[in-house]
mmCIF file of C-alpha atoms in Angstrom:
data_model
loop_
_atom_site.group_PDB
_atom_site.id
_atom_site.type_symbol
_atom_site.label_atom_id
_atom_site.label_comp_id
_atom_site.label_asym_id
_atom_site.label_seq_id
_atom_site.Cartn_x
_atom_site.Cartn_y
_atom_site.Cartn_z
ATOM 1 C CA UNK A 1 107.853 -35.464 -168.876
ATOM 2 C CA UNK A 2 106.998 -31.682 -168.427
ATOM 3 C CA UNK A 3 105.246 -31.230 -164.935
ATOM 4 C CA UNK A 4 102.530 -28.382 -164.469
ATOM 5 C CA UNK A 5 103.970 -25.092 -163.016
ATOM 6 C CA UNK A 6 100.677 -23.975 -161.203
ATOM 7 C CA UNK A 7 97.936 -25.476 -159.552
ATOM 8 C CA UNK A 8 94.571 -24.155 -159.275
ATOM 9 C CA UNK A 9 92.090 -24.644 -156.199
ATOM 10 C CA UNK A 10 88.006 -23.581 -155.823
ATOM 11 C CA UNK A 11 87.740 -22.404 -151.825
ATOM 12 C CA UNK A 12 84.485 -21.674 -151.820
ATOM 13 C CA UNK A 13 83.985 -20.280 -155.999
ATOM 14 C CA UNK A 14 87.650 -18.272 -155.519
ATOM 15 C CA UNK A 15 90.236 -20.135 -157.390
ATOM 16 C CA UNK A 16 93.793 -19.883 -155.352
ATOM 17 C CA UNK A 17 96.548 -20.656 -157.358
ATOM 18 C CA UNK A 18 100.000 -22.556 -156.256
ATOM 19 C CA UNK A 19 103.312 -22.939 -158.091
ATOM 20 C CA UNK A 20 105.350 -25.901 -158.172
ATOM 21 C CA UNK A 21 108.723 -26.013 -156.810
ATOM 22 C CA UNK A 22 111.306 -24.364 -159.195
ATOM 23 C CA UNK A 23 114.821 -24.876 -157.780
ATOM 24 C CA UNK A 24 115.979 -21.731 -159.917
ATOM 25 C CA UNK A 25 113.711 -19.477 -158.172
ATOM 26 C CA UNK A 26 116.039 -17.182 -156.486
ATOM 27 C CA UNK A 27 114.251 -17.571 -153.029
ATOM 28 C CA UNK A 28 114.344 -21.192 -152.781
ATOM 29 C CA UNK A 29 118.381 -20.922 -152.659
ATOM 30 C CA UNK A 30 120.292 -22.095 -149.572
ATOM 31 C CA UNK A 31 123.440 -21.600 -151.394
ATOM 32 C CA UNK A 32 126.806 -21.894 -148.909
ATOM 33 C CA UNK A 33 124.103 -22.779 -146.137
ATOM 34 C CA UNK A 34 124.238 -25.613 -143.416
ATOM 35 C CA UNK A 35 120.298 -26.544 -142.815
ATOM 36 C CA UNK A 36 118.718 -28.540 -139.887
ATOM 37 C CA UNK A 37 115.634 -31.062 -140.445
ATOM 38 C CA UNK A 38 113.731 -31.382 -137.961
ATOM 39 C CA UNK A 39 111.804 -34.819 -137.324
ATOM 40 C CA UNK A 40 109.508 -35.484 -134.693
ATOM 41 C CA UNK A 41 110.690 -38.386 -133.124
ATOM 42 C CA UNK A 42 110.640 -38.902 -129.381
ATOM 43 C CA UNK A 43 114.796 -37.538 -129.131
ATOM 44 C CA UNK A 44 113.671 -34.199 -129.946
ATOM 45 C CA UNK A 45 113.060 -33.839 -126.398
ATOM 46 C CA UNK A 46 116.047 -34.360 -125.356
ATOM 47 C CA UNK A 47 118.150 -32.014 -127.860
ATOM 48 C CA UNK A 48 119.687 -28.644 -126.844
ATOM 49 C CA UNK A 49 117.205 -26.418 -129.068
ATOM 50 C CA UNK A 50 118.968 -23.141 -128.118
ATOM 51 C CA UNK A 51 122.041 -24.308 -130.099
ATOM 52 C CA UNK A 52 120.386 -24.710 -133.371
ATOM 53 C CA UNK A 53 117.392 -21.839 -133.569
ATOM 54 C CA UNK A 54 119.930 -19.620 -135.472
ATOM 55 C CA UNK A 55 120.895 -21.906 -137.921
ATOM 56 C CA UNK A 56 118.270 -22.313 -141.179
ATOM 57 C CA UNK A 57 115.900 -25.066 -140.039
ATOM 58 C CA UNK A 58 113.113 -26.898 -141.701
ATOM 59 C CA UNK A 59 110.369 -28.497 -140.244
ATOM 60 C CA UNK A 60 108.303 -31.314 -141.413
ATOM 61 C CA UNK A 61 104.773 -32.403 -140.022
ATOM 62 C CA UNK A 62 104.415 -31.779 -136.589
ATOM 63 C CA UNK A 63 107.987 -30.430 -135.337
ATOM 64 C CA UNK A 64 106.458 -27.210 -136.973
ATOM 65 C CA UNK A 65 104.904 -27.278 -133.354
ATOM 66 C CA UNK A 66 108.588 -26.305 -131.658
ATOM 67 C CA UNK A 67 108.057 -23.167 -132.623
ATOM 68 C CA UNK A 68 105.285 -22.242 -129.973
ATOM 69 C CA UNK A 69 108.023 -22.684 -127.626
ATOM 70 C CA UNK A 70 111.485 -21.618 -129.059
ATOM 71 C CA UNK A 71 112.650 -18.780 -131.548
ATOM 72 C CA UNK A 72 114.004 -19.872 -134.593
ATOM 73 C CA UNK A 73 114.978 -17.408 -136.315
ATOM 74 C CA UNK A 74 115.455 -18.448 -139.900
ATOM 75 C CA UNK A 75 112.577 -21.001 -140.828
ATOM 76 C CA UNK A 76 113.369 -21.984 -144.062
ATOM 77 C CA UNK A 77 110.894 -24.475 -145.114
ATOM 78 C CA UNK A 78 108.139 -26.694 -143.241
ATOM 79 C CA UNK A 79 107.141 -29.630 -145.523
ATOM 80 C CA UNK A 80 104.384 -32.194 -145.575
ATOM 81 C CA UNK A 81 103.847 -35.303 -148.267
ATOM 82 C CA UNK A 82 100.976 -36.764 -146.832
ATOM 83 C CA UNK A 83 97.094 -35.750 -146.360
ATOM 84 C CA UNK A 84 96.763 -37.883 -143.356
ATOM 85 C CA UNK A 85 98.947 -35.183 -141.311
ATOM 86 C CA UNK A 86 96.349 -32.428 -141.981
ATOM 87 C CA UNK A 87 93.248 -34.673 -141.252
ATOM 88 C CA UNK A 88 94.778 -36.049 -138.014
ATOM 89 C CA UNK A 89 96.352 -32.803 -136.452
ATOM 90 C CA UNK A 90 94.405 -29.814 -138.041
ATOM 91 C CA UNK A 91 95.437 -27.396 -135.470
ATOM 92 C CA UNK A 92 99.123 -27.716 -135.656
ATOM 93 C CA UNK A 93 99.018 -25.719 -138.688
ATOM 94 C CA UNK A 94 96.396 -23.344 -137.141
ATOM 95 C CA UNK A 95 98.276 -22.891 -134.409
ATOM 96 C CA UNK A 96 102.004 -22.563 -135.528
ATOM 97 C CA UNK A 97 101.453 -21.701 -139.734
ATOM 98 C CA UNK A 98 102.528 -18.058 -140.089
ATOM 99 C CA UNK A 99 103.570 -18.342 -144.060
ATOM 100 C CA UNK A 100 106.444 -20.010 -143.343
ATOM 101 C CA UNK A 101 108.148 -20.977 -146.713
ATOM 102 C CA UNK A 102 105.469 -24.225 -147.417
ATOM 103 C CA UNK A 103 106.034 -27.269 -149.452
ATOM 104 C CA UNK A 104 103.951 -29.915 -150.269
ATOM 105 C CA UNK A 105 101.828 -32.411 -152.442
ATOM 106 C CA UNK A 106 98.611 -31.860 -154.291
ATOM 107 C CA UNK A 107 96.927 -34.753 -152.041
ATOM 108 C CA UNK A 108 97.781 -32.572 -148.668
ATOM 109 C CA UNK A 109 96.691 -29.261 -150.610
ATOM 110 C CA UNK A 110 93.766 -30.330 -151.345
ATOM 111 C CA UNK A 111 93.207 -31.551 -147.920
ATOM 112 C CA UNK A 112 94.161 -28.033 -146.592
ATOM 113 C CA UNK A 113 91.629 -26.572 -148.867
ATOM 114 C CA UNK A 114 89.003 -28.060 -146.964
ATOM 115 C CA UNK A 115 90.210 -28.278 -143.536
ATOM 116 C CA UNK A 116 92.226 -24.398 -143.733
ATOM 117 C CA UNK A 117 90.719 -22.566 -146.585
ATOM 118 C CA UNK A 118 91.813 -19.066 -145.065
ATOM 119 C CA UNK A 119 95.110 -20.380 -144.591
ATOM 120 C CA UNK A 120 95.507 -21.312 -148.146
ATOM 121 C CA UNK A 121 93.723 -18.185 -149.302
ATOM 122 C CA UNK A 122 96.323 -16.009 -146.927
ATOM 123 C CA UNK A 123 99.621 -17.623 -147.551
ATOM 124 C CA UNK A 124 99.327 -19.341 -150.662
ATOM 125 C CA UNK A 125 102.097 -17.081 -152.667
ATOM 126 C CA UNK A 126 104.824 -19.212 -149.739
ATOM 127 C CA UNK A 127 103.703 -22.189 -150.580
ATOM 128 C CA UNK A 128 104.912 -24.693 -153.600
ATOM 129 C CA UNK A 129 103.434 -27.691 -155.004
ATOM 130 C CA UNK A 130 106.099 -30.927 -154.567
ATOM 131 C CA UNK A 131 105.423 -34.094 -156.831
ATOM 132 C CA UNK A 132 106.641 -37.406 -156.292
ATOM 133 C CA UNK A 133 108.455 -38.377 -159.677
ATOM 134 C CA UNK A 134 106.720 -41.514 -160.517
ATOM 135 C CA UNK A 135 103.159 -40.389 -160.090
ATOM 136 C CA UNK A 136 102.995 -36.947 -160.241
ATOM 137 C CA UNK A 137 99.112 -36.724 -160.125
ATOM 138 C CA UNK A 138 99.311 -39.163 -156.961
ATOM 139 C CA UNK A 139 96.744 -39.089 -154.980
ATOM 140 C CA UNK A 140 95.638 -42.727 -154.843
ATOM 141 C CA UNK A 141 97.173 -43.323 -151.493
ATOM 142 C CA UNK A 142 95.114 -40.821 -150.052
ATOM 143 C CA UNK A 143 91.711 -41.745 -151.536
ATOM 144 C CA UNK A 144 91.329 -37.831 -152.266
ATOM 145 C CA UNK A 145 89.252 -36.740 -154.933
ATOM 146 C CA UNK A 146 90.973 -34.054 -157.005
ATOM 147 C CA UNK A 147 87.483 -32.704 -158.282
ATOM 148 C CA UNK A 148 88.697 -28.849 -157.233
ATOM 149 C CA UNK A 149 91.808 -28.859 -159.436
ATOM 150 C CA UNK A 150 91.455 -26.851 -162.540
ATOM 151 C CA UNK A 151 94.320 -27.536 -164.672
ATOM 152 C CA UNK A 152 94.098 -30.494 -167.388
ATOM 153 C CA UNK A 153 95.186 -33.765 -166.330
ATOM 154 C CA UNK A 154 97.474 -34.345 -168.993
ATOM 155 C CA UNK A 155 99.511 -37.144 -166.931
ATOM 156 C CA UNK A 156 98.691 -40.421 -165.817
ATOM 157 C CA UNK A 157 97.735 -40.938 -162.393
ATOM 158 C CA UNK A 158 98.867 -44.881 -162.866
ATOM 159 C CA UNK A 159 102.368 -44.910 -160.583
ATOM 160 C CA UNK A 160 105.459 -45.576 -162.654
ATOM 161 C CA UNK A 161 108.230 -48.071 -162.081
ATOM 162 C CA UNK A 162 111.259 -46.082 -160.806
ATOM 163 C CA UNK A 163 113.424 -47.618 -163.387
ATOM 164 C CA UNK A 164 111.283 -45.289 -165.997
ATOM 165 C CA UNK A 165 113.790 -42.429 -164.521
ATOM 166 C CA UNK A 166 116.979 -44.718 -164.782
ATOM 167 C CA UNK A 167 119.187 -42.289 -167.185
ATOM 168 C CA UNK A 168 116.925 -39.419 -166.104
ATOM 169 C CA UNK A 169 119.465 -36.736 -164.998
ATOM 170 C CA UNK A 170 118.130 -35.502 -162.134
ATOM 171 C CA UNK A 171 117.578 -38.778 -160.288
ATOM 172 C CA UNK A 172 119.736 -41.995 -159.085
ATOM 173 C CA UNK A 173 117.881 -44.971 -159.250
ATOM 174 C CA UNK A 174 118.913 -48.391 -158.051
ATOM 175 C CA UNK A 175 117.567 -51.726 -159.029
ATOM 176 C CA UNK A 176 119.788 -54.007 -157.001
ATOM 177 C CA UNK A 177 117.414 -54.266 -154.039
ATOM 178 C CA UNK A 178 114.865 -57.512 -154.187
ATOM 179 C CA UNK A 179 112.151 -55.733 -152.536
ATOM 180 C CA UNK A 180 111.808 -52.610 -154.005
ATOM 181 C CA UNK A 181 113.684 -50.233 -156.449
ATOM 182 C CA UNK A 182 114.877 -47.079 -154.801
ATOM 183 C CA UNK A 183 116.041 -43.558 -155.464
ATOM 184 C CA UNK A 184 117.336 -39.786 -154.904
ATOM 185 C CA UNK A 185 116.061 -36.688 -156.542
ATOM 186 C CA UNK A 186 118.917 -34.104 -157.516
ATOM 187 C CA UNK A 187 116.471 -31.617 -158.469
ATOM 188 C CA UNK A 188 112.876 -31.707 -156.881
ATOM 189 C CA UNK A 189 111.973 -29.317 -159.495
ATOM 190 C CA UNK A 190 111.716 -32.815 -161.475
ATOM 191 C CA UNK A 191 109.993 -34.784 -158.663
ATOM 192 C CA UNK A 192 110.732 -36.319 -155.778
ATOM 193 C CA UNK A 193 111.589 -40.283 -154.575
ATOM 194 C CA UNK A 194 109.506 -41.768 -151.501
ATOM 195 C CA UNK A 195 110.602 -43.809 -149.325
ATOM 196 C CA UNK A 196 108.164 -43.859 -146.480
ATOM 197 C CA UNK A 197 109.028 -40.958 -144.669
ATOM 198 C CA UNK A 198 108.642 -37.374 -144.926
ATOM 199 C CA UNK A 199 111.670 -36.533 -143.935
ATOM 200 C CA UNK A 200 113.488 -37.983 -147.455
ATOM 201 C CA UNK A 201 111.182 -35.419 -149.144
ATOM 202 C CA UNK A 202 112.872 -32.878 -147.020
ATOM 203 C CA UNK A 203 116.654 -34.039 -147.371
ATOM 204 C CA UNK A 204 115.831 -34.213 -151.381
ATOM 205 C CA UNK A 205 114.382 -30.486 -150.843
ATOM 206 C CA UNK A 206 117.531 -29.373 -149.003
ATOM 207 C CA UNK A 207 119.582 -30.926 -151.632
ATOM 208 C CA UNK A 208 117.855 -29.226 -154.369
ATOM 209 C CA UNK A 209 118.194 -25.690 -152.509
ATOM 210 C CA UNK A 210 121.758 -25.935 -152.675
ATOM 211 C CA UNK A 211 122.732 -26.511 -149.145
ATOM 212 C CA UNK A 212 125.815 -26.982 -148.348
ATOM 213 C CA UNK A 213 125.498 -29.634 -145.133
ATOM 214 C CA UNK A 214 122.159 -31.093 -144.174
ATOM 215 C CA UNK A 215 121.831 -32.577 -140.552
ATOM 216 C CA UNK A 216 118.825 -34.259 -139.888
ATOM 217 C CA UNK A 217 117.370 -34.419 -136.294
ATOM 218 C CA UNK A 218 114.436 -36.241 -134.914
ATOM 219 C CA UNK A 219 114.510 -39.635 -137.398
ATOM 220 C CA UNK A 220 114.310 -41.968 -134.922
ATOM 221 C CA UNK A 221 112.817 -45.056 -136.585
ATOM 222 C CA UNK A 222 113.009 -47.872 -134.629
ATOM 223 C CA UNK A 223 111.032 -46.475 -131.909
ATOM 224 C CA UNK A 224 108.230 -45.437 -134.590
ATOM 225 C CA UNK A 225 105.460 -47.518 -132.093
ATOM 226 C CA UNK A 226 105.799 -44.454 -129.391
ATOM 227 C CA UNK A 227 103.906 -41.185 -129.831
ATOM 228 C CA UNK A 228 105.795 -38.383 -131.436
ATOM 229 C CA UNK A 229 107.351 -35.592 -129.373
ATOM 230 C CA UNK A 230 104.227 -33.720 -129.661
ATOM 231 C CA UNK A 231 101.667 -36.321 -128.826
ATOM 232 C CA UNK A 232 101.207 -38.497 -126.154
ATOM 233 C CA UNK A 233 99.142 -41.933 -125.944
ATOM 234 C CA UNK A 234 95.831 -40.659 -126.402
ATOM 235 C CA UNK A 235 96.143 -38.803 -129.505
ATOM 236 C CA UNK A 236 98.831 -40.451 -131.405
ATOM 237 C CA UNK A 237 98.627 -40.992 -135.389
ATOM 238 C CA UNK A 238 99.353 -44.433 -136.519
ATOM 239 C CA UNK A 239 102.792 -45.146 -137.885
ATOM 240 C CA UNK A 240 103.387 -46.958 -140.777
ATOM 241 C CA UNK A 241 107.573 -46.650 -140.432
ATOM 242 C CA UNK A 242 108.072 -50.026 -139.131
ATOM 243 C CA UNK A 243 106.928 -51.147 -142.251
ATOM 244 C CA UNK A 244 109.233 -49.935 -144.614
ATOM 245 C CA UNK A 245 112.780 -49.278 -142.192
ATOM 246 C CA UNK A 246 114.709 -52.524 -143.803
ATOM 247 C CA UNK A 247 113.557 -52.710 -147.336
ATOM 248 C CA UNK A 248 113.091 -48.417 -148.244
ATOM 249 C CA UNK A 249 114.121 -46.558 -145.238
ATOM 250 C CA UNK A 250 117.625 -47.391 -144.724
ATOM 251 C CA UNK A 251 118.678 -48.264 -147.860
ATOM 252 C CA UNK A 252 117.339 -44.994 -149.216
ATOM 253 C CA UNK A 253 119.167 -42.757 -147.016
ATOM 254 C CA UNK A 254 122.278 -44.281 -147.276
ATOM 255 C CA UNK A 255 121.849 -44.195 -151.264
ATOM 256 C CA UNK A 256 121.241 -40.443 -150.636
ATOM 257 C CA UNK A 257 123.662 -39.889 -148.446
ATOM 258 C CA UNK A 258 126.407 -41.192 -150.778
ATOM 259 C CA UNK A 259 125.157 -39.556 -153.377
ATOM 260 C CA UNK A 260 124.620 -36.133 -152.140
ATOM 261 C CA UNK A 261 128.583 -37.011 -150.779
ATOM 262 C CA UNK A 262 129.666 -37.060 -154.277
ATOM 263 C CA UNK A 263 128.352 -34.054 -154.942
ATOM 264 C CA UNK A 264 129.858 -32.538 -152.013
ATOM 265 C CA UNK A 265 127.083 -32.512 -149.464
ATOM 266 C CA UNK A 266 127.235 -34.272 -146.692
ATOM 267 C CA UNK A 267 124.124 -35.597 -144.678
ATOM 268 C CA UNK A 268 124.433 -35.990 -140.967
ATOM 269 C CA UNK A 269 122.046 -38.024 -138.862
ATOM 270 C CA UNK A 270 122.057 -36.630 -135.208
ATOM 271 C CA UNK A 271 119.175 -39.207 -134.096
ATOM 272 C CA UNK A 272 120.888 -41.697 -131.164
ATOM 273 C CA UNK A 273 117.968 -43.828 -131.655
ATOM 274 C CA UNK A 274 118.809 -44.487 -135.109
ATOM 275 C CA UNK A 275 122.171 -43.704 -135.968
ATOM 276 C CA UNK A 276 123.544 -46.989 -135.841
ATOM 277 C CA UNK A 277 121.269 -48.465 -138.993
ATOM 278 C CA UNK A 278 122.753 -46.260 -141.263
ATOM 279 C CA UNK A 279 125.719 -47.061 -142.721
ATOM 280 C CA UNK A 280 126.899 -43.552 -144.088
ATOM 281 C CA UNK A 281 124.544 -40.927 -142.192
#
């Protein structure tokens, strides 16, 4: 299945135009690199920052926010998969969003076109579209209406089994599990594999840039019912995590994990909240 390379957007008659992700663009490489993700679960708060702002770091969702308070010095991505981010904490990206290298889905793009047209109209030659693999139109989660895209839809919206992308190249898909099939990208240039968190889109992104270690910081999981390290009571987002840790969280990363081992890249988990329910991270 060939995936669009561009998508178009109307802010206000102007039509801004955003490429997908292409792995073999020469400055999406991490190549030899270690890179930090950075979650924003409640341990953030109590990590050293000062010992990681040097190394390449991305951000997903709201940890973007760190950087009103620490230098880091070599942002190398800040991605978001879901729409409900941008409708629920609009100002984190007016605040912090400098055209930092920007990767996400056509649901939260189109959300940004309405809630931070200049943004998109500023910074849109750092940003990349990422699609999830088996519904690369998806916006049915959201309940966004797609109205401003330009390009054909050639592809079905409907969501495709995983098991579609069994011999698939670029992705490891495994049936075994009773409750739902799961997956890893190798290339995100193909698509990504959900799994309920954001910060899977991010390891798969890492993977795909060619890093050489990912450590992942922040995933905290099974305190997903307190606010974020950037919210507190009164304005925090609902979580659907709890949801999905036994049946697609876990079992995802730790297919990942070995995975991305074979390959020689190995994924740490830092998180002492959640450590323990992986078995390989």
């Amino acid at each position: 299945m060939r995936l669009p390379t561009t998508a178009g957007f109307n802010i206000d008659n102007e039509i801004i135009f955003i490429n997908a992700f292409n792995a073999s663009e020469p400055e999406q490489s991490l190549l030899g690199q270690d890179v930090n993700i950075i979650a924003s679960g409640p341990s953030i708060q109590q990590l050293s920052l000062p010992e990681l702002l040097k190394i390449p770091t991305i951000f997903v969702n709201g940890s973007l926010s760190l950087i009103g308070h620490h230098r880091f010095t070599d942002v190398v991505g800040y991605v978001i998969s879901d729409a409900r981010f941008i409708n629920h904490q609009p100002e984190i990206l007016r605040q912090h969003y400098t055209g930092q290298p920007l990767y996400a889905t056509l649901a939260v793009f189109e959300a940004m076109a309405t809630t931070h047209p200049d943004i998109m109209r500023t910074y849109h030659h750092a940003m990349r579209v990422l699609y999830p693999v088996d519904r690369p139109w998806g916006v049915k989660s959201n309940k966004l209406s797609f109205s401003k895209l330009i390009f054909k839809k050639k592809l079905l919206n409907k969501k495709m089994p995983l098991s579609c992308f069994m011999n698939h190249p670029n992705f490891i898909i495994d049936d075994s599990y009773k409750s739902a099939e799961i997956g890893v990208s190798l290339n995100v240039t193909h698509g990504f594999v959900e799994a309920g968190t954001v910060a899977y889109v991010a390891t798969q992104l890492a993977f795909s840039r060619h890093a050489a270690a990912i450590h992942l910081y922040g995933i905290d999981l099974i305190n997903s019912d307190q606010p974020r390290f950037y919210e507190h009571t009164n304005n925090s987002a609902p979580s659907t995590l709890n949801t999905v840790i036994s049946d697609r969280i876990v079992p995802s990363f730790n297919l990942l994990s070995r995975v991305y081992k074979e390959h020689g890249v190995c994924v740490i988990n830092h998180s002492p909240i959640s450590k323990a329910l992986f078995g390989n991270l």
